[in-house]
Amino acid sequence: MAHDDGVTSRPPEQPEPQGPREPPEAQEPAEAHEPHEPHEPHEPPEPHADTPALVAARLRVDPEAGLPSEEAERRSVTAGPNELDPARHEPVWRLVIGSATEPFVLLLTAAGILAILVGEVRDGLLILVGLIPIVGADVVTEYRGERALEALRAATAPTARVRRDGVVRVVPAAGLVPGDVVLLQGGDVVPADLRLIEVQGLLVDRSVLTGESIPEAGRIEADPPNAPLATRLAMAYAGTSVVGGRGEAIVVTVGRETEFGRIAATLGGRVRRRSPLQRELDRLVRILLVVAVSLIAITFGAGFLRGRPLGENVLAGISAAIAAIPEEPPVLLAVVLGLGAYRLLRRGVLVRRLNAQEILGAVDLIVTDKTGTLTQNRLAVSSVRTLAGPAADGEGRREILSAALRAEEDAWPGTIEPGSFTRALHTAAAELGAEVALDRADLIEASGPTDTRPFAETVAWRNGRQEHLALGAPEAVLSLLGDHDPATTAAWRALVDASADAGERLLALAGGDDGMAWRVRALIGFADPIRPGIREAMATARRAGIDVLVVTGDHPRTAAAIARTAGLDAQHVVSGETLARWDDERLAAELGGLHVVARSTPDQKRRLVDAARGSGHTVAVTGDGVNDVPALHLADVAVAMGSGTAVAREASDLVLGDDSFATLMFGLAEGRRIVDNVQKGLVFLLSTHLAFLGFLLLATLFAGGLGQPLLPIQILWMELFIDLTASIAFEREPPEPDLMGRPPRDPAEALLPTGLLIRIGGAGTFTAIAALALLLLGGDDFEHARWLAYTALVVSQCVRAYANRSLHLPIRRLEPNGLLATIAVLAAVIQAIIPAVPPLAEAFRAVPLSAPEWGVVLLVALAPALVAELVRGWRPPVWVA
């Protein structure tokens, strides 16, 4: 059985295998099946219209051995990478140019040149020189982000199984070349345009190209030369999905030359939707830009009304522009998301779509598989029961296990890849010395399980007679008995219930010879141990306000027993049969208390996700198979298993390297930390800009006649501190201790709600007014008073950076952030050293401050932080109430 999460989730029934492939020279020509129109000698037919032997000859490859590695390397130079959009690695000099041409930097460059032209040569040069560390910080930040994204690209790169040098190996799909022999199996995404040369029940979903949603069987016989794309069954095209069976094929085109690549080439640039955080940042930036333009206009206007010289007035406007233009929020978001994704990758969580991290903190419902996610996916036969009792003796147990193997379609050579049930049966039978090597020639007929008939059925020759066997879901197999012996059927049902309570996964084996009535021979129990750490992860989910719904193909009693063992409340368990009778309103009403859905179908999983989202839940869905894709597509966060199919991974936002639910909970916690840190960084940025904007505005209105409130070089120094702090230090902020004790974040709630904006405004306004007071009361020496006010602004931001590490918990309860503390202390120390270094003192117009003045500076800087700390320590978080 090919799928591991219950018998109802196995692949659909496959067509009859077409048997082993003949050598190329022995195959019948395509004309024996479909007459071809004659081809011009100089115009070879399309691969779909030619025989596998001729395709292989034209591409100079032996399908039995594949390409030699050296030849594949040579062809890769000519063919190029098998990618539609090869990844570009930006050199450092391009990063420098990109940073230097940012609007903020261009504005300051123009301002510096303008200052030089109006005679303020020293200040103009200082502005230009001051841009160097700003650009440098941006380049370093972007370089780190690029390296993190490169690691993500390498981890998410699709792979393909190819035969090279006579050996099957897994290679990056980007390295495929024409002539490569690719091995396909259910769950694969076709990596290039391929000519099929061997098929065994191969089913291909071509809907991404043709719009036809019904999978079609592949074949090796050539198609007519003029066959439209949708009817070329001898081809498997890049981007389509293998939903069943397996096969082999030769790569005929790669990259942009594939059918998918040709379609992509006709499309314009892809429109990328802005994420919720990006849209909120856009709104904040627009507000600040309006304030900035207004402040610049006020500054210029006030300067001209007071009769300032042109050069001084230009510098005042430049200072206002530097203080007001908010270039940091997009950088903050990009760095926190990029490096956050890299941090997740190091823990085995691959983020395929960066913006999914924003939604992780809002997830309040997880719809999860059981097998491999809650359990270890290491099935082993744990029991064999009959109505007479457990099959303890070796002979009886051996005969039952041998029959169970013969009942499995995937146990016969040349069908499909054996699933976990078959592998467990094979191991248990081999340990007892049973015959496990089946002869394909004995198989008469075989059909795998489907959603509507959840059992495998085979007919094979055994001891000169036809043996009919069925193995699958006990209730489905028991239905084969009919009503001729209700007492026996009732006894088996009672045994099923008793066995399921032990938490085993059960399959029933039934048989009949030469058309005789079916009779159940045994129940076979399989044990799949719970993963380590699952109970703790479930407890974390409960504390975090995240509900968990297990959707599985197992028997209801088995599913409930395993859910309880995993630490999940399994009071409300329903079967897929019951769920099918509920309309959408009933499903939505029952959803809140539902814990386990057993014997489910893929469509029911999709219905559950749809109903949950319709009820206002933010839903994460786990899946590993082709049949999980509809539910994954509907999810707010789609989570694929690393061991699952390529189709599921392509439909996902996250991929769990170890398939574990505990790893998913780590990802959800990291998502909360990421959004927290973006919020903290924004609070710091807004309060900093507000303090400087407020001070410049107030100083322009009330002290404009004294001189320029701040110099451009002074604000550039603060910009460097802001960039380093917001874009790097806040990304390193560790999770708060109550991170997973809060309810999920409401995705409709603003990242900066009104209450928080009021707090930001209060802190920034206090600092601005305090700095203005120092400017006005600092004595007759204006430069001394300005430096005193400016120092208060700088030190206040240093303190605020560390004080904003939590918006609701006292700082003493948090883990230390060494990088943030180092940057804040270093900025304050440099501020104290500047007056003592003559070149710096001259550039910054800095003067030494006395001890009492430093006391006043510290009082201004610490007062808002102390008030905030007292409030956080006194007022419990809103979710505790």
mmCIF file of N, CA and C in Angstrom, residues 207-295:
data_model
loop_
_atom_site.group_PDB
_atom_site.id
_atom_site.type_symbol
_atom_site.label_atom_id
_atom_site.label_comp_id
_atom_site.label_asym_id
_atom_site.label_seq_id
_atom_site.Cartn_x
_atom_site.Cartn_y
_atom_site.Cartn_z
ATOM 1 N N SER A 207 -3.182 18.823 -15.547
ATOM 2 C CA SER A 207 -4.114 19.946 -15.481
ATOM 3 C C SER A 207 -3.410 21.294 -15.538
ATOM 4 N N VAL A 208 -2.168 21.386 -15.076
ATOM 5 C CA VAL A 208 -1.479 22.681 -15.102
ATOM 6 C C VAL A 208 -1.217 23.153 -16.524
ATOM 7 N N LEU A 209 -1.201 22.204 -17.475
ATOM 8 C CA LEU A 209 -0.977 22.563 -18.873
ATOM 9 C C LEU A 209 -2.256 22.519 -19.699
ATOM 10 N N THR A 210 -3.085 21.498 -19.436
ATOM 11 C CA THR A 210 -4.237 21.270 -20.305
ATOM 12 C C THR A 210 -5.555 21.703 -19.703
ATOM 13 N N GLY A 211 -5.597 21.887 -18.363
ATOM 14 C CA GLY A 211 -6.852 22.200 -17.710
ATOM 15 C C GLY A 211 -7.711 20.977 -17.445
ATOM 16 N N GLU A 212 -7.292 19.824 -17.918
ATOM 17 C CA GLU A 212 -8.037 18.577 -17.720
ATOM 18 C C GLU A 212 -7.684 18.016 -16.348
ATOM 19 N N SER A 213 -8.688 17.933 -15.452
ATOM 20 C CA SER A 213 -8.411 17.580 -14.063
ATOM 21 C C SER A 213 -8.299 16.084 -13.828
ATOM 22 N N ILE A 214 -8.702 15.258 -14.792
ATOM 23 C CA ILE A 214 -8.654 13.803 -14.606
ATOM 24 C C ILE A 214 -7.287 13.285 -15.023
ATOM 25 N N PRO A 215 -6.556 12.621 -14.118
ATOM 26 C CA PRO A 215 -5.248 12.066 -14.503
ATOM 27 C C PRO A 215 -5.392 11.049 -15.630
ATOM 28 N N GLU A 216 -4.376 10.994 -16.479
ATOM 29 C CA GLU A 216 -4.400 10.084 -17.615
ATOM 30 C C GLU A 216 -3.205 9.146 -17.551
ATOM 31 N N ALA A 217 -3.409 7.942 -18.062
ATOM 32 C CA ALA A 217 -2.343 6.942 -18.071
ATOM 33 C C ALA A 217 -1.309 7.294 -19.137
ATOM 34 N N GLY A 218 -0.052 7.151 -18.780
ATOM 35 C CA GLY A 218 1.001 7.327 -19.758
ATOM 36 C C GLY A 218 1.176 6.051 -20.580
ATOM 37 N N ARG A 219 1.809 6.176 -21.736
ATOM 38 C CA ARG A 219 2.054 5.006 -22.570
ATOM 39 C C ARG A 219 3.356 5.198 -23.328
ATOM 40 N N ILE A 220 3.901 4.090 -23.804
ATOM 41 C CA ILE A 220 5.165 4.179 -24.536
ATOM 42 C C ILE A 220 4.949 4.231 -26.038
ATOM 43 N N GLU A 221 3.759 3.826 -26.530
ATOM 44 C CA GLU A 221 3.493 3.890 -27.955
ATOM 45 C C GLU A 221 3.461 5.340 -28.415
ATOM 46 N N ALA A 222 3.945 5.589 -29.614
ATOM 47 C CA ALA A 222 4.019 6.944 -30.143
ATOM 48 C C ALA A 222 2.627 7.501 -30.404
ATOM 49 N N ASP A 223 2.515 8.809 -30.263
ATOM 50 C CA ASP A 223 1.282 9.517 -30.589
ATOM 51 C C ASP A 223 1.317 9.942 -32.054
ATOM 52 N N PRO A 224 0.156 10.269 -32.629
ATOM 53 C CA PRO A 224 0.164 10.810 -33.992
ATOM 54 C C PRO A 224 0.983 12.089 -34.055
ATOM 55 N N PRO A 225 1.636 12.348 -35.179
ATOM 56 C CA PRO A 225 2.492 13.542 -35.280
ATOM 57 C C PRO A 225 1.737 14.841 -35.010
ATOM 58 N N ASN A 226 0.486 14.911 -35.445
ATOM 59 C CA ASN A 226 -0.268 16.143 -35.274
ATOM 60 C C ASN A 226 -1.131 16.137 -34.015
ATOM 61 N N ALA A 227 -0.863 15.243 -33.064
ATOM 62 C CA ALA A 227 -1.657 15.167 -31.835
ATOM 63 C C ALA A 227 -1.503 16.449 -31.034
ATOM 64 N N PRO A 228 -2.610 17.041 -30.565
ATOM 65 C CA PRO A 228 -2.494 18.236 -29.718
ATOM 66 C C PRO A 228 -1.844 17.888 -28.385
ATOM 67 N N LEU A 229 -1.382 18.913 -27.722
ATOM 68 C CA LEU A 229 -0.639 18.717 -26.477
ATOM 69 C C LEU A 229 -1.429 17.889 -25.471
ATOM 70 N N ALA A 230 -2.717 18.136 -25.357
ATOM 71 C CA ALA A 230 -3.534 17.478 -24.339
ATOM 72 C C ALA A 230 -3.669 15.980 -24.553
ATOM 73 N N THR A 231 -3.402 15.499 -25.773
ATOM 74 C CA THR A 231 -3.587 14.066 -26.054
ATOM 75 C C THR A 231 -2.272 13.323 -26.252
ATOM 76 N N ARG A 232 -1.171 13.955 -25.963
ATOM 77 C CA ARG A 232 0.129 13.296 -26.137
ATOM 78 C C ARG A 232 0.440 12.466 -24.894
ATOM 79 N N LEU A 233 -0.040 11.231 -24.887
ATOM 80 C CA LEU A 233 0.121 10.369 -23.723
ATOM 81 C C LEU A 233 1.500 9.746 -23.643
ATOM 82 N N ALA A 234 2.317 9.870 -24.681
ATOM 83 C CA ALA A 234 3.678 9.330 -24.657
ATOM 84 C C ALA A 234 4.651 10.302 -24.014
ATOM 85 N N MET A 235 4.154 11.475 -23.609
ATOM 86 C CA MET A 235 5.018 12.504 -23.026
ATOM 87 C C MET A 235 4.584 12.788 -21.597
ATOM 88 N N ALA A 236 5.560 13.191 -20.790
ATOM 89 C CA ALA A 236 5.287 13.755 -19.460
ATOM 90 C C ALA A 236 5.954 15.123 -19.447
ATOM 91 N N TYR A 237 5.167 16.161 -19.283
ATOM 92 C CA TYR A 237 5.683 17.521 -19.447
ATOM 93 C C TYR A 237 6.072 18.142 -18.108
ATOM 94 N N ALA A 238 7.080 18.989 -18.159
ATOM 95 C CA ALA A 238 7.576 19.677 -16.966
ATOM 96 C C ALA A 238 6.431 20.383 -16.255
ATOM 97 N N GLY A 239 6.409 20.245 -14.918
ATOM 98 C CA GLY A 239 5.400 20.911 -14.113
ATOM 99 C C GLY A 239 4.160 20.093 -13.864
ATOM 100 N N THR A 240 3.948 19.018 -14.636
ATOM 101 C CA THR A 240 2.808 18.146 -14.373
ATOM 102 C C THR A 240 3.155 17.209 -13.218
ATOM 103 N N SER A 241 2.148 16.476 -12.731
ATOM 104 C CA SER A 241 2.326 15.688 -11.509
ATOM 105 C C SER A 241 2.043 14.218 -11.766
ATOM 106 N N VAL A 242 2.874 13.368 -11.189
ATOM 107 C CA VAL A 242 2.647 11.924 -11.233
ATOM 108 C C VAL A 242 1.815 11.563 -10.012
ATOM 109 N N VAL A 243 0.613 11.059 -10.239
ATOM 110 C CA VAL A 243 -0.274 10.763 -9.116
ATOM 111 C C VAL A 243 -0.382 9.274 -8.832
ATOM 112 N N GLY A 244 0.275 8.434 -9.617
ATOM 113 C CA GLY A 244 0.244 7.016 -9.345
ATOM 114 C C GLY A 244 1.166 6.247 -10.275
ATOM 115 N N GLY A 245 1.538 5.044 -9.836
ATOM 116 C CA GLY A 245 2.385 4.182 -10.652
ATOM 117 C C GLY A 245 3.811 4.679 -10.733
ATOM 118 N N ARG A 246 4.527 4.165 -11.723
ATOM 119 C CA ARG A 246 5.897 4.604 -11.936
ATOM 120 C C ARG A 246 6.290 4.370 -13.381
ATOM 121 N N GLY A 247 7.431 4.902 -13.751
ATOM 122 C CA GLY A 247 7.877 4.770 -15.133
ATOM 123 C C GLY A 247 9.273 5.316 -15.306
ATOM 124 N N GLU A 248 9.757 5.203 -16.547
ATOM 125 C CA GLU A 248 11.039 5.768 -16.916
ATOM 126 C C GLU A 248 10.853 6.588 -18.179
ATOM 127 N N ALA A 249 11.697 7.618 -18.329
ATOM 128 C CA ALA A 249 11.537 8.509 -19.476
ATOM 129 C C ALA A 249 12.860 9.174 -19.791
ATOM 130 N N ILE A 250 12.967 9.660 -21.021
ATOM 131 C CA ILE A 250 14.174 10.351 -21.474
ATOM 132 C C ILE A 250 13.884 11.838 -21.578
ATOM 133 N N VAL A 251 14.786 12.643 -21.027
ATOM 134 C CA VAL A 251 14.646 14.093 -21.122
ATOM 135 C C VAL A 251 14.851 14.520 -22.573
ATOM 136 N N VAL A 252 13.880 15.264 -23.113
ATOM 137 C CA VAL A 252 14.022 15.743 -24.491
ATOM 138 C C VAL A 252 14.238 17.252 -24.554
ATOM 139 N N THR A 253 13.671 18.017 -23.617
ATOM 140 C CA THR A 253 13.920 19.466 -23.554
ATOM 141 C C THR A 253 13.963 19.901 -22.100
ATOM 142 N N VAL A 254 14.710 20.965 -21.839
ATOM 143 C CA VAL A 254 14.872 21.462 -20.475
ATOM 144 C C VAL A 254 14.652 22.970 -20.453
ATOM 145 N N GLY A 255 14.447 23.488 -19.234
ATOM 146 C CA GLY A 255 14.410 24.931 -19.007
ATOM 147 C C GLY A 255 13.365 25.662 -19.823
ATOM 148 N N ARG A 256 13.780 26.720 -20.445
ATOM 149 C CA ARG A 256 12.849 27.581 -21.175
ATOM 150 C C ARG A 256 12.346 26.944 -22.466
ATOM 151 N N GLU A 257 12.981 25.852 -22.909
ATOM 152 C CA GLU A 257 12.536 25.182 -24.126
ATOM 153 C C GLU A 257 11.405 24.202 -23.871
ATOM 154 N N THR A 258 11.090 23.935 -22.603
ATOM 155 C CA THR A 258 9.970 23.046 -22.301
ATOM 156 C C THR A 258 8.654 23.748 -22.633
ATOM 157 N N GLU A 259 7.583 22.965 -22.696
ATOM 158 C CA GLU A 259 6.272 23.559 -22.960
ATOM 159 C C GLU A 259 5.918 24.570 -21.875
ATOM 160 N N PHE A 260 6.240 24.245 -20.643
ATOM 161 C CA PHE A 260 5.979 25.171 -19.548
ATOM 162 C C PHE A 260 6.809 26.438 -19.714
ATOM 163 N N GLY A 261 8.064 26.274 -20.121
ATOM 164 C CA GLY A 261 8.931 27.424 -20.329
ATOM 165 C C GLY A 261 8.445 28.324 -21.447
ATOM 166 N N ARG A 262 7.903 27.720 -22.514
ATOM 167 C CA ARG A 262 7.391 28.532 -23.617
ATOM 168 C C ARG A 262 6.194 29.364 -23.179
ATOM 169 N N ILE A 263 5.345 28.759 -22.353
ATOM 170 C CA ILE A 263 4.202 29.511 -21.840
ATOM 171 C C ILE A 263 4.685 30.655 -20.959
ATOM 172 N N ALA A 264 5.647 30.353 -20.083
ATOM 173 C CA ALA A 264 6.161 31.380 -19.179
ATOM 174 C C ALA A 264 6.782 32.539 -19.957
ATOM 175 N N ALA A 265 7.406 32.234 -21.103
ATOM 176 C CA ALA A 265 8.072 33.279 -21.877
ATOM 177 C C ALA A 265 7.077 34.253 -22.483
ATOM 178 N N THR A 266 5.815 33.816 -22.655
ATOM 179 C CA THR A 266 4.807 34.703 -23.246
ATOM 180 C C THR A 266 4.159 35.600 -22.212
ATOM 181 N N LEU A 267 4.432 35.362 -20.946
ATOM 182 C CA LEU A 267 3.784 36.140 -19.891
ATOM 183 C C LEU A 267 4.621 37.341 -19.530
ATOM 184 N N GLY A 268 3.957 38.377 -19.064
ATOM 185 C CA GLY A 268 4.671 39.557 -18.586
ATOM 186 C C GLY A 268 5.254 39.291 -17.222
ATOM 187 N N GLY A 269 5.789 40.331 -16.613
ATOM 188 C CA GLY A 269 6.352 40.206 -15.282
ATOM 189 C C GLY A 269 5.296 39.778 -14.276
ATOM 190 N N ARG A 270 5.672 38.945 -13.385
ATOM 191 C CA ARG A 270 4.734 38.421 -12.397
ATOM 192 C C ARG A 270 4.383 39.502 -11.385
ATOM 193 N N VAL A 271 3.079 39.645 -11.139
ATOM 194 C CA VAL A 271 2.618 40.618 -10.160
ATOM 195 C C VAL A 271 2.647 39.952 -8.787
ATOM 196 N N ARG A 272 3.401 40.499 -7.882
ATOM 197 C CA ARG A 272 3.520 39.931 -6.542
ATOM 198 C C ARG A 272 2.647 40.745 -5.584
ATOM 199 N N ARG A 273 1.768 40.059 -4.902
ATOM 200 C CA ARG A 273 0.913 40.741 -3.954
ATOM 201 C C ARG A 273 1.708 41.154 -2.726
ATOM 202 N N ARG A 274 1.367 42.317 -2.202
ATOM 203 C CA ARG A 274 1.996 42.769 -0.967
ATOM 204 C C ARG A 274 1.408 41.980 0.192
ATOM 205 N N SER A 275 2.268 41.581 1.117
ATOM 206 C CA SER A 275 1.812 40.834 2.278
ATOM 207 C C SER A 275 1.136 41.791 3.261
ATOM 208 N N PRO A 276 0.394 41.250 4.258
ATOM 209 C CA PRO A 276 -0.243 42.136 5.244
ATOM 210 C C PRO A 276 0.751 43.065 5.942
ATOM 211 N N LEU A 277 1.909 42.531 6.356
ATOM 212 C CA LEU A 277 2.902 43.386 7.010
ATOM 213 C C LEU A 277 3.430 44.449 6.057
ATOM 214 N N GLN A 278 3.679 44.046 4.813
ATOM 215 C CA GLN A 278 4.168 45.028 3.845
ATOM 216 C C GLN A 278 3.151 46.134 3.614
ATOM 217 N N ARG A 279 1.875 45.750 3.538
ATOM 218 C CA ARG A 279 0.854 46.774 3.339
ATOM 219 C C ARG A 279 0.774 47.716 4.533
ATOM 220 N N GLU A 280 0.921 47.173 5.736
ATOM 221 C CA GLU A 280 0.882 48.036 6.919
ATOM 222 C C GLU A 280 2.099 48.951 6.968
ATOM 223 N N LEU A 281 3.252 48.421 6.592
ATOM 224 C CA LEU A 281 4.443 49.274 6.549
ATOM 225 C C LEU A 281 4.285 50.360 5.496
ATOM 226 N N ASP A 282 3.707 50.013 4.357
ATOM 227 C CA ASP A 282 3.476 51.023 3.322
ATOM 228 C C ASP A 282 2.615 52.160 3.876
ATOM 229 N N ARG A 283 1.601 51.799 4.650
ATOM 230 C CA ARG A 283 0.713 52.823 5.213
ATOM 231 C C ARG A 283 1.479 53.723 6.178
ATOM 232 N N LEU A 284 2.299 53.121 7.036
ATOM 233 C CA LEU A 284 3.063 53.925 7.995
ATOM 234 C C LEU A 284 4.064 54.829 7.290
ATOM 235 N N VAL A 285 4.720 54.289 6.264
ATOM 236 C CA VAL A 285 5.702 55.090 5.535
ATOM 237 C C VAL A 285 5.021 56.272 4.852
ATOM 238 N N ARG A 286 3.827 56.034 4.284
ATOM 239 C CA ARG A 286 3.120 57.144 3.635
ATOM 240 C C ARG A 286 2.776 58.240 4.638
ATOM 241 N N ILE A 287 2.355 57.833 5.829
ATOM 242 C CA ILE A 287 2.033 58.829 6.862
ATOM 243 C C ILE A 287 3.265 59.645 7.228
ATOM 244 N N LEU A 288 4.390 58.926 7.444
ATOM 245 C CA LEU A 288 5.620 59.639 7.817
ATOM 246 C C LEU A 288 6.115 60.532 6.695
ATOM 247 N N LEU A 289 5.922 60.116 5.456
ATOM 248 C CA LEU A 289 6.356 60.959 4.337
ATOM 249 C C LEU A 289 5.552 62.257 4.278
ATOM 250 N N VAL A 290 4.255 62.155 4.554
ATOM 251 C CA VAL A 290 3.434 63.369 4.583
ATOM 252 C C VAL A 290 3.925 64.305 5.682
ATOM 253 N N VAL A 291 4.197 63.707 6.854
ATOM 254 C CA VAL A 291 4.724 64.521 7.963
ATOM 255 C C VAL A 291 6.069 65.122 7.583
ATOM 256 N N ALA A 292 6.901 64.329 6.897
ATOM 257 C CA ALA A 292 8.238 64.808 6.522
ATOM 258 C C ALA A 292 8.155 66.000 5.582
ATOM 259 N N VAL A 293 7.321 65.876 4.548
ATOM 260 C CA VAL A 293 7.192 66.977 3.592
ATOM 261 C C VAL A 293 6.660 68.224 4.285
ATOM 262 N N SER A 294 5.697 68.027 5.192
ATOM 263 C CA SER A 294 5.148 69.172 5.923
ATOM 264 C C SER A 294 6.224 69.828 6.770
ATOM 265 N N LEU A 295 7.047 68.997 7.447
ATOM 266 C CA LEU A 295 8.091 69.554 8.293
ATOM 267 C C LEU A 295 9.132 70.308 7.484
#
